CSV table of C-alpha atoms in Angstrom, one decimal:
chain,number,residue,atom,x,y,z
C,28,UNK,CA,40.3,123.5,117.5
C,29,UNK,CA,41.1,127.0,118.8
C,30,UNK,CA,42.5,129.6,116.5
C,31,UNK,CA,45.9,129.9,117.9
C,32,UNK,CA,46.1,133.7,118.1
C,33,UNK,CA,42.8,133.8,120.0
C,34,UNK,CA,42.2,133.2,123.7
C,35,UNK,CA,39.9,130.4,124.7
C,36,UNK,CA,36.5,131.7,125.9
C,37,UNK,CA,36.2,133.4,129.2
C,38,UNK,CA,35.5,131.0,132.1
C,39,UNK,CA,34.8,131.2,135.8
C,40,UNK,CA,36.4,129.1,138.4
C,41,UNK,CA,34.5,126.0,139.6
C,42,UNK,CA,36.2,126.3,142.9
C,43,UNK,CA,38.4,128.9,144.8
C,44,UNK,CA,39.7,128.9,148.3
C,45,UNK,CA,42.4,130.4,150.6
C,46,UNK,CA,45.1,127.9,151.7
C,47,UNK,CA,46.8,128.6,155.0
C,48,UNK,CA,50.5,127.8,154.3
C,49,UNK,CA,52.3,129.0,157.4
C,50,UNK,CA,49.8,130.5,160.0
C,51,UNK,CA,50.5,133.9,158.5
C,52,UNK,CA,50.0,133.8,154.8
C,53,UNK,CA,46.9,132.5,153.1
C,54,UNK,CA,47.2,131.8,149.4
C,55,UNK,CA,44.3,132.4,147.0
C,56,UNK,CA,43.9,129.3,144.7
C,57,UNK,CA,41.3,128.9,142.0
C,58,UNK,CA,40.4,125.9,139.8
C,59,UNK,CA,38.9,126.2,136.3
C,60,UNK,CA,38.1,124.1,133.3
C,61,UNK,CA,37.7,120.3,133.5
C,62,UNK,CA,38.3,118.8,137.0
C,63,UNK,CA,39.1,115.5,135.3
C,64,UNK,CA,41.4,117.1,132.7
C,65,UNK,CA,45.2,117.3,132.6
C,66,UNK,CA,46.3,119.4,135.6
C,67,UNK,CA,48.2,122.6,134.7
C,68,UNK,CA,49.5,125.3,137.1
C,69,UNK,CA,49.7,128.9,135.9
C,70,UNK,CA,52.4,130.9,137.7
C,71,UNK,CA,52.1,134.7,137.4
C,72,UNK,CA,54.8,137.2,137.1
C,73,UNK,CA,56.0,140.2,139.0
C,74,UNK,CA,56.9,139.3,141.7
C,75,UNK,CA,53.7,140.8,143.1
C,76,UNK,CA,51.6,140.7,139.9
C,77,UNK,CA,48.7,138.4,140.8
C,78,UNK,CA,46.5,136.5,138.3
C,79,UNK,CA,44.1,138.0,135.8
C,80,UNK,CA,41.0,136.5,134.2
C,81,UNK,CA,42.8,136.2,130.9
C,82,UNK,CA,45.5,133.9,132.5
C,83,UNK,CA,42.9,131.1,132.5
C,84,UNK,CA,42.4,131.4,128.7
C,85,UNK,CA,45.7,130.0,127.5
C,86,UNK,CA,44.4,126.5,128.1
C,87,UNK,CA,41.6,124.4,126.5
C,88,UNK,CA,39.0,124.3,129.4
C,89,UNK,CA,37.6,121.0,128.1
C,90,UNK,CA,41.0,119.3,128.2
C,91,UNK,CA,42.7,121.0,131.2
C,92,UNK,CA,42.2,121.2,134.9
C,93,UNK,CA,43.5,124.8,135.2
C,94,UNK,CA,45.0,125.9,138.6
C,95,UNK,CA,45.9,129.5,139.3
C,96,UNK,CA,47.1,131.1,142.5
C,97,UNK,CA,48.2,134.5,143.8
C,98,UNK,CA,51.7,134.4,145.4
C,99,UNK,CA,52.2,135.6,148.9
C,100,UNK,CA,51.0,139.1,149.7
C,101,UNK,CA,49.5,139.9,146.2
C,102,UNK,CA,46.3,139.6,144.3
C,103,UNK,CA,43.7,138.0,146.5
C,104,UNK,CA,46.2,136.3,148.9
C,105,UNK,CA,46.3,137.6,152.5
C,106,UNK,CA,47.7,139.6,154.2
C,107,UNK,CA,47.7,141.9,151.2
C,108,UNK,CA,51.1,143.5,150.5
C,109,UNK,CA,52.9,141.5,153.2
C,110,UNK,CA,56.6,141.1,152.6
C,111,UNK,CA,57.4,139.1,155.8
C,112,UNK,CA,58.4,135.5,155.1
C,113,UNK,CA,58.1,136.3,151.4
C,114,UNK,CA,61.0,134.7,149.7
C,115,UNK,CA,61.5,132.4,146.7
C,116,UNK,CA,61.9,129.2,148.7
C,117,UNK,CA,58.7,129.9,150.6
C,118,UNK,CA,56.9,130.4,147.2
C,119,UNK,CA,58.3,127.1,146.0
C,120,UNK,CA,57.0,125.4,149.2
C,121,UNK,CA,53.6,127.0,148.7
C,122,UNK,CA,53.3,125.5,145.2
C,123,UNK,CA,54.1,122.0,146.5
C,124,UNK,CA,51.4,122.5,149.3
C,125,UNK,CA,48.9,123.4,146.6
C,126,UNK,CA,49.7,120.3,144.6
C,127,UNK,CA,49.4,118.1,147.7
C,128,UNK,CA,46.2,119.8,148.8
C,129,UNK,CA,44.6,119.1,145.5
C,130,UNK,CA,45.9,115.5,145.4
C,131,UNK,CA,47.7,116.0,142.1
C,132,UNK,CA,50.5,113.6,141.4
C,133,UNK,CA,52.1,115.5,138.5
C,134,UNK,CA,51.1,118.7,136.6
C,135,UNK,CA,52.2,120.8,133.7
C,136,UNK,CA,53.7,124.2,134.7
C,137,UNK,CA,53.2,127.4,132.7
C,138,UNK,CA,54.9,130.6,133.8
C,139,UNK,CA,56.0,133.9,132.3
C,140,UNK,CA,58.5,136.6,133.3
C,141,UNK,CA,59.0,136.2,137.1
C,142,UNK,CA,56.6,133.2,136.6
C,143,UNK,CA,59.3,131.6,134.4
C,144,UNK,CA,61.9,132.1,137.2
C,145,UNK,CA,59.6,130.6,139.8
C,146,UNK,CA,58.6,127.7,137.5
C,147,UNK,CA,62.3,126.9,136.9
C,148,UNK,CA,63.3,127.0,140.6
C,149,UNK,CA,60.2,124.9,141.5
C,150,UNK,CA,61.0,122.3,138.7
C,151,UNK,CA,64.6,122.1,139.8
C,152,UNK,CA,63.5,121.5,143.4
C,153,UNK,CA,60.7,119.1,142.5
C,154,UNK,CA,61.4,117.6,139.1
C,155,UNK,CA,59.2,114.5,139.6
C,156,UNK,CA,56.2,116.8,140.2
C,157,UNK,CA,56.5,118.5,136.8
C,158,UNK,CA,55.2,116.8,133.6
C,159,UNK,CA,56.2,119.7,131.2
C,160,UNK,CA,57.2,123.3,131.2
C,161,UNK,CA,55.9,126.2,129.0
C,162,UNK,CA,58.0,129.3,129.8
C,163,UNK,CA,57.6,132.8,128.4
C,164,UNK,CA,59.8,136.0,128.7
C,165,UNK,CA,62.6,134.2,130.6
C,166,UNK,CA,64.0,136.1,133.7
C,167,UNK,CA,67.0,134.3,135.2
C,168,UNK,CA,67.1,136.5,138.3
C,169,UNK,CA,70.8,137.4,138.1
C,170,UNK,CA,72.1,140.8,139.1
C,171,UNK,CA,72.7,141.7,135.5
C,172,UNK,CA,69.0,141.0,134.8
C,173,UNK,CA,67.6,143.2,137.6
C,174,UNK,CA,70.1,146.0,136.8
C,175,UNK,CA,69.1,146.0,133.2
C,176,UNK,CA,65.6,147.3,134.0
C,177,UNK,CA,65.7,149.1,137.3
C,178,UNK,CA,69.2,150.4,138.0
C,179,UNK,CA,69.9,152.5,135.0
C,180,UNK,CA,70.8,149.5,132.7
C,181,UNK,CA,70.1,148.9,129.1
C,182,UNK,CA,66.4,149.3,129.1
C,183,UNK,CA,66.8,152.9,130.2
C,184,UNK,CA,68.9,153.6,127.1
C,185,UNK,CA,66.1,152.2,124.8
C,186,UNK,CA,63.3,154.0,126.6
C,187,UNK,CA,65.0,157.2,128.0
C,188,UNK,CA,61.8,159.2,127.9
C,189,UNK,CA,59.8,156.6,129.9
C,190,UNK,CA,62.8,156.4,132.4
C,191,UNK,CA,62.9,160.2,132.8
C,192,UNK,CA,59.2,160.1,133.8
C,193,UNK,CA,60.1,157.6,136.5
C,194,UNK,CA,63.2,159.7,137.7
C,195,UNK,CA,61.0,162.8,137.8
C,196,UNK,CA,58.9,161.2,140.6
C,197,UNK,CA,61.9,160.5,142.8
C,198,UNK,CA,62.6,163.2,145.4
C,199,UNK,CA,66.3,163.4,144.6
C,200,UNK,CA,65.9,162.5,141.0
C,201,UNK,CA,68.7,160.5,139.3
C,202,UNK,CA,70.7,159.8,142.4
C,203,UNK,CA,67.8,157.7,143.7
C,204,UNK,CA,67.4,155.8,140.5
C,205,UNK,CA,68.5,152.5,141.9
C,206,UNK,CA,66.5,149.5,143.1
C,207,UNK,CA,67.9,149.9,146.7
C,208,UNK,CA,67.0,153.6,147.0
C,209,UNK,CA,63.5,152.9,145.6
C,210,UNK,CA,63.0,150.0,148.0
C,211,UNK,CA,63.8,152.1,151.0
C,212,UNK,CA,61.2,154.6,150.0
C,213,UNK,CA,58.6,151.9,149.0
C,214,UNK,CA,58.8,150.3,152.5
C,215,UNK,CA,59.3,153.7,154.3
C,216,UNK,CA,56.9,155.5,156.7
C,217,UNK,CA,55.8,158.0,154.1
C,218,UNK,CA,53.0,156.0,152.6
C,219,UNK,CA,51.9,158.7,150.1
C,220,UNK,CA,55.5,158.9,148.7
C,221,UNK,CA,55.6,155.1,148.6
C,222,UNK,CA,52.4,154.9,146.6
C,223,UNK,CA,53.6,157.6,144.2
C,224,UNK,CA,56.9,155.7,143.6
C,225,UNK,CA,55.1,152.4,143.3
C,226,UNK,CA,52.8,153.8,140.6
C,227,UNK,CA,55.7,155.4,138.7
C,228,UNK,CA,57.8,152.2,139.0
C,229,UNK,CA,54.9,150.1,137.6
C,230,UNK,CA,54.2,152.5,134.8
C,231,UNK,CA,57.9,152.5,133.8
C,232,UNK,CA,58.0,148.7,133.6
C,233,UNK,CA,54.6,148.1,132.0
C,234,UNK,CA,55.2,150.7,129.3
C,235,UNK,CA,58.3,148.7,128.4
C,236,UNK,CA,56.4,145.5,128.0
C,237,UNK,CA,54.9,145.7,124.6
C,238,UNK,CA,56.5,146.2,121.2
C,239,UNK,CA,53.7,148.6,120.1
C,240,UNK,CA,52.6,151.2,122.8
C,241,UNK,CA,49.4,150.0,124.4
C,242,UNK,CA,47.9,152.5,126.9
C,243,UNK,CA,45.0,150.2,127.8
C,244,UNK,CA,47.4,147.5,128.8
C,245,UNK,CA,49.4,150.0,130.9
C,246,UNK,CA,46.2,151.3,132.6
C,247,UNK,CA,45.0,147.8,133.4
C,248,UNK,CA,48.2,146.9,135.2
C,249,UNK,CA,49.0,150.1,137.1
C,250,UNK,CA,46.0,150.8,139.4
C,251,UNK,CA,47.0,151.7,142.9
C,252,UNK,CA,46.5,148.2,144.5
C,253,UNK,CA,48.3,146.4,141.7
C,254,UNK,CA,51.1,148.9,141.5
C,255,UNK,CA,51.6,148.7,145.3
C,256,UNK,CA,52.2,145.0,145.4
C,257,UNK,CA,54.1,144.9,142.0
C,258,UNK,CA,56.7,147.6,142.9
C,259,UNK,CA,57.2,146.6,146.5
C,260,UNK,CA,57.4,142.9,145.8
C,261,UNK,CA,59.8,143.4,142.9
C,262,UNK,CA,62.1,145.7,144.8
C,263,UNK,CA,62.0,143.4,147.8
C,264,UNK,CA,63.1,140.4,145.7
C,265,UNK,CA,65.6,142.3,143.6
C,266,UNK,CA,67.5,143.9,146.5
C,267,UNK,CA,67.8,140.3,147.9
C,268,UNK,CA,69.1,138.9,144.6
C,269,UNK,CA,65.7,137.2,144.1
C,270,UNK,CA,66.7,135.0,147.1
C,271,UNK,CA,68.7,132.9,144.7
C,272,UNK,CA,72.4,131.9,144.7
C,273,UNK,CA,74.5,133.3,141.9
C,274,UNK,CA,73.4,131.8,138.6
C,275,UNK,CA,71.3,129.3,140.5
C,276,UNK,CA,68.9,128.5,137.7
C,277,UNK,CA,71.4,127.8,134.9
C,278,UNK,CA,73.7,125.9,137.3
C,279,UNK,CA,70.9,123.4,138.1
C,280,UNK,CA,69.5,122.8,134.7
C,281,UNK,CA,70.7,119.2,134.7
C,282,UNK,CA,68.0,118.4,137.2
C,283,UNK,CA,65.3,119.3,134.7
C,284,UNK,CA,67.0,118.2,131.4
C,285,UNK,CA,64.4,115.4,130.9
C,286,UNK,CA,61.3,117.6,131.4
C,287,UNK,CA,59.8,118.5,128.0
C,288,UNK,CA,60.2,122.3,127.9
C,289,UNK,CA,59.0,125.0,125.4
C,290,UNK,CA,60.5,128.5,125.7
C,291,UNK,CA,58.7,131.4,124.1
C,292,UNK,CA,60.5,134.7,124.1
C,293,UNK,CA,59.8,138.0,122.3
C,294,UNK,CA,62.5,139.1,119.9
C,295,UNK,CA,62.1,142.7,121.1
C,296,UNK,CA,61.7,142.0,124.8
C,297,UNK,CA,63.1,145.0,126.6
C,298,UNK,CA,62.1,144.0,130.2
C,299,UNK,CA,63.9,140.6,129.9
C,300,UNK,CA,66.3,140.5,127.0
C,301,UNK,CA,66.3,137.5,124.8
C,302,UNK,CA,69.7,136.3,125.9
C,303,UNK,CA,68.0,135.0,129.0
C,304,UNK,CA,66.0,132.5,126.9
C,305,UNK,CA,69.1,131.7,124.7
C,306,UNK,CA,71.2,130.9,127.7
C,307,UNK,CA,68.5,128.7,129.2
C,308,UNK,CA,68.0,126.9,125.9
C,309,UNK,CA,71.8,126.2,125.7
C,310,UNK,CA,71.6,124.5,129.1
C,311,UNK,CA,68.5,122.5,128.1
C,312,UNK,CA,69.4,121.0,124.8
C,313,UNK,CA,66.1,119.1,124.6
C,314,UNK,CA,64.1,122.3,125.0
C,315,UNK,CA,62.4,124.0,122.2
C,316,UNK,CA,63.1,127.7,121.8
C,317,UNK,CA,60.5,129.8,119.9
C,318,UNK,CA,61.4,133.4,119.2
C,319,UNK,CA,58.3,135.5,118.9
C,320,UNK,CA,59.4,137.7,116.1
C,321,UNK,CA,56.9,140.6,116.4
C,322,UNK,CA,56.7,140.8,120.2
C,323,UNK,CA,58.1,142.5,123.3
C,324,UNK,CA,57.6,141.0,126.8
C,325,UNK,CA,53.9,140.7,127.2
C,326,UNK,CA,52.0,137.5,127.0
C,327,UNK,CA,49.0,139.1,125.3
C,328,UNK,CA,50.8,140.3,122.2
C,329,UNK,CA,49.3,138.4,119.3
C,330,UNK,CA,52.4,136.7,118.1
C,331,UNK,CA,53.4,135.5,121.6
C,332,UNK,CA,49.8,134.5,122.5
C,333,UNK,CA,49.7,132.4,119.3
C,334,UNK,CA,52.9,130.5,120.3
C,335,UNK,CA,51.8,130.0,123.9
C,336,UNK,CA,48.4,128.6,122.9
C,337,UNK,CA,50.2,126.3,120.4
C,338,UNK,CA,52.5,125.1,123.2
C,339,UNK,CA,49.6,124.4,125.5
C,340,UNK,CA,47.9,122.4,122.8
C,341,UNK,CA,51.1,120.4,122.2
C,342,UNK,CA,51.4,119.7,126.0
C,343,UNK,CA,48.2,117.6,125.8
C,344,UNK,CA,49.9,114.9,123.8
C,345,UNK,CA,52.7,114.4,126.4
């Protein structure tokens, strides 16, 4: 039995491939663990984050057939950084194409942050495909949620020094401190400026992710390539209301009310405040809400990691 605050050992994929989903986008997919185990899909955050080697390690590799993929335009998916035809409904369709390609009838779904958003939208669209949900750091994708972090909302009042570092990179300073203004520069002709803003955007967000400052965590998530897709994808989705209708996720919770769901959320999550999780739990009365008392937003914080690994162990009995 795994110590619940420890990752499972590092593993390598037994298979990986690029899946052509529309003649333009090719999605990187990898399979790890036991090919005869219970299938589980890991959905990464961002948008634009891509998967890391630690993402495989929330699951017992002897018991699970672990499937990870990089969403359109990020990680190892091609073309890198492409925002064309990159919308929530296309990502949902990609997930179903992966399931069908692998001949999986039903799988567990595990997602954090934007991954929780996409997990919920996918489950609401394809409830019969989902055996259970483990969701971390809930992001409901409403305007109030995007404004909180990137348009001078509540997060900027809690980390004013980090926010100032971001503002200082913007050519016109505070007057450009909106998602829309940042997006126009991120997709603009001045690639050097776009990269500078992408890096500053990513550093701002990743610094806010952990309860205890963690420079190694920030450095690992804000290299040029990673920052480029993270910032541009996030801004692209946010200026388009995450390609969701108003309050779409909460309004459609009746469609997933019978799916066993565990919600893990950090008490001190500044990127996605805990009311996101609370509101979701109210709409899913059969869900289990676990408040991670000594954590912010990141999945690797010890308290949250413990609760997530406990949840994946519990999923095996479903």
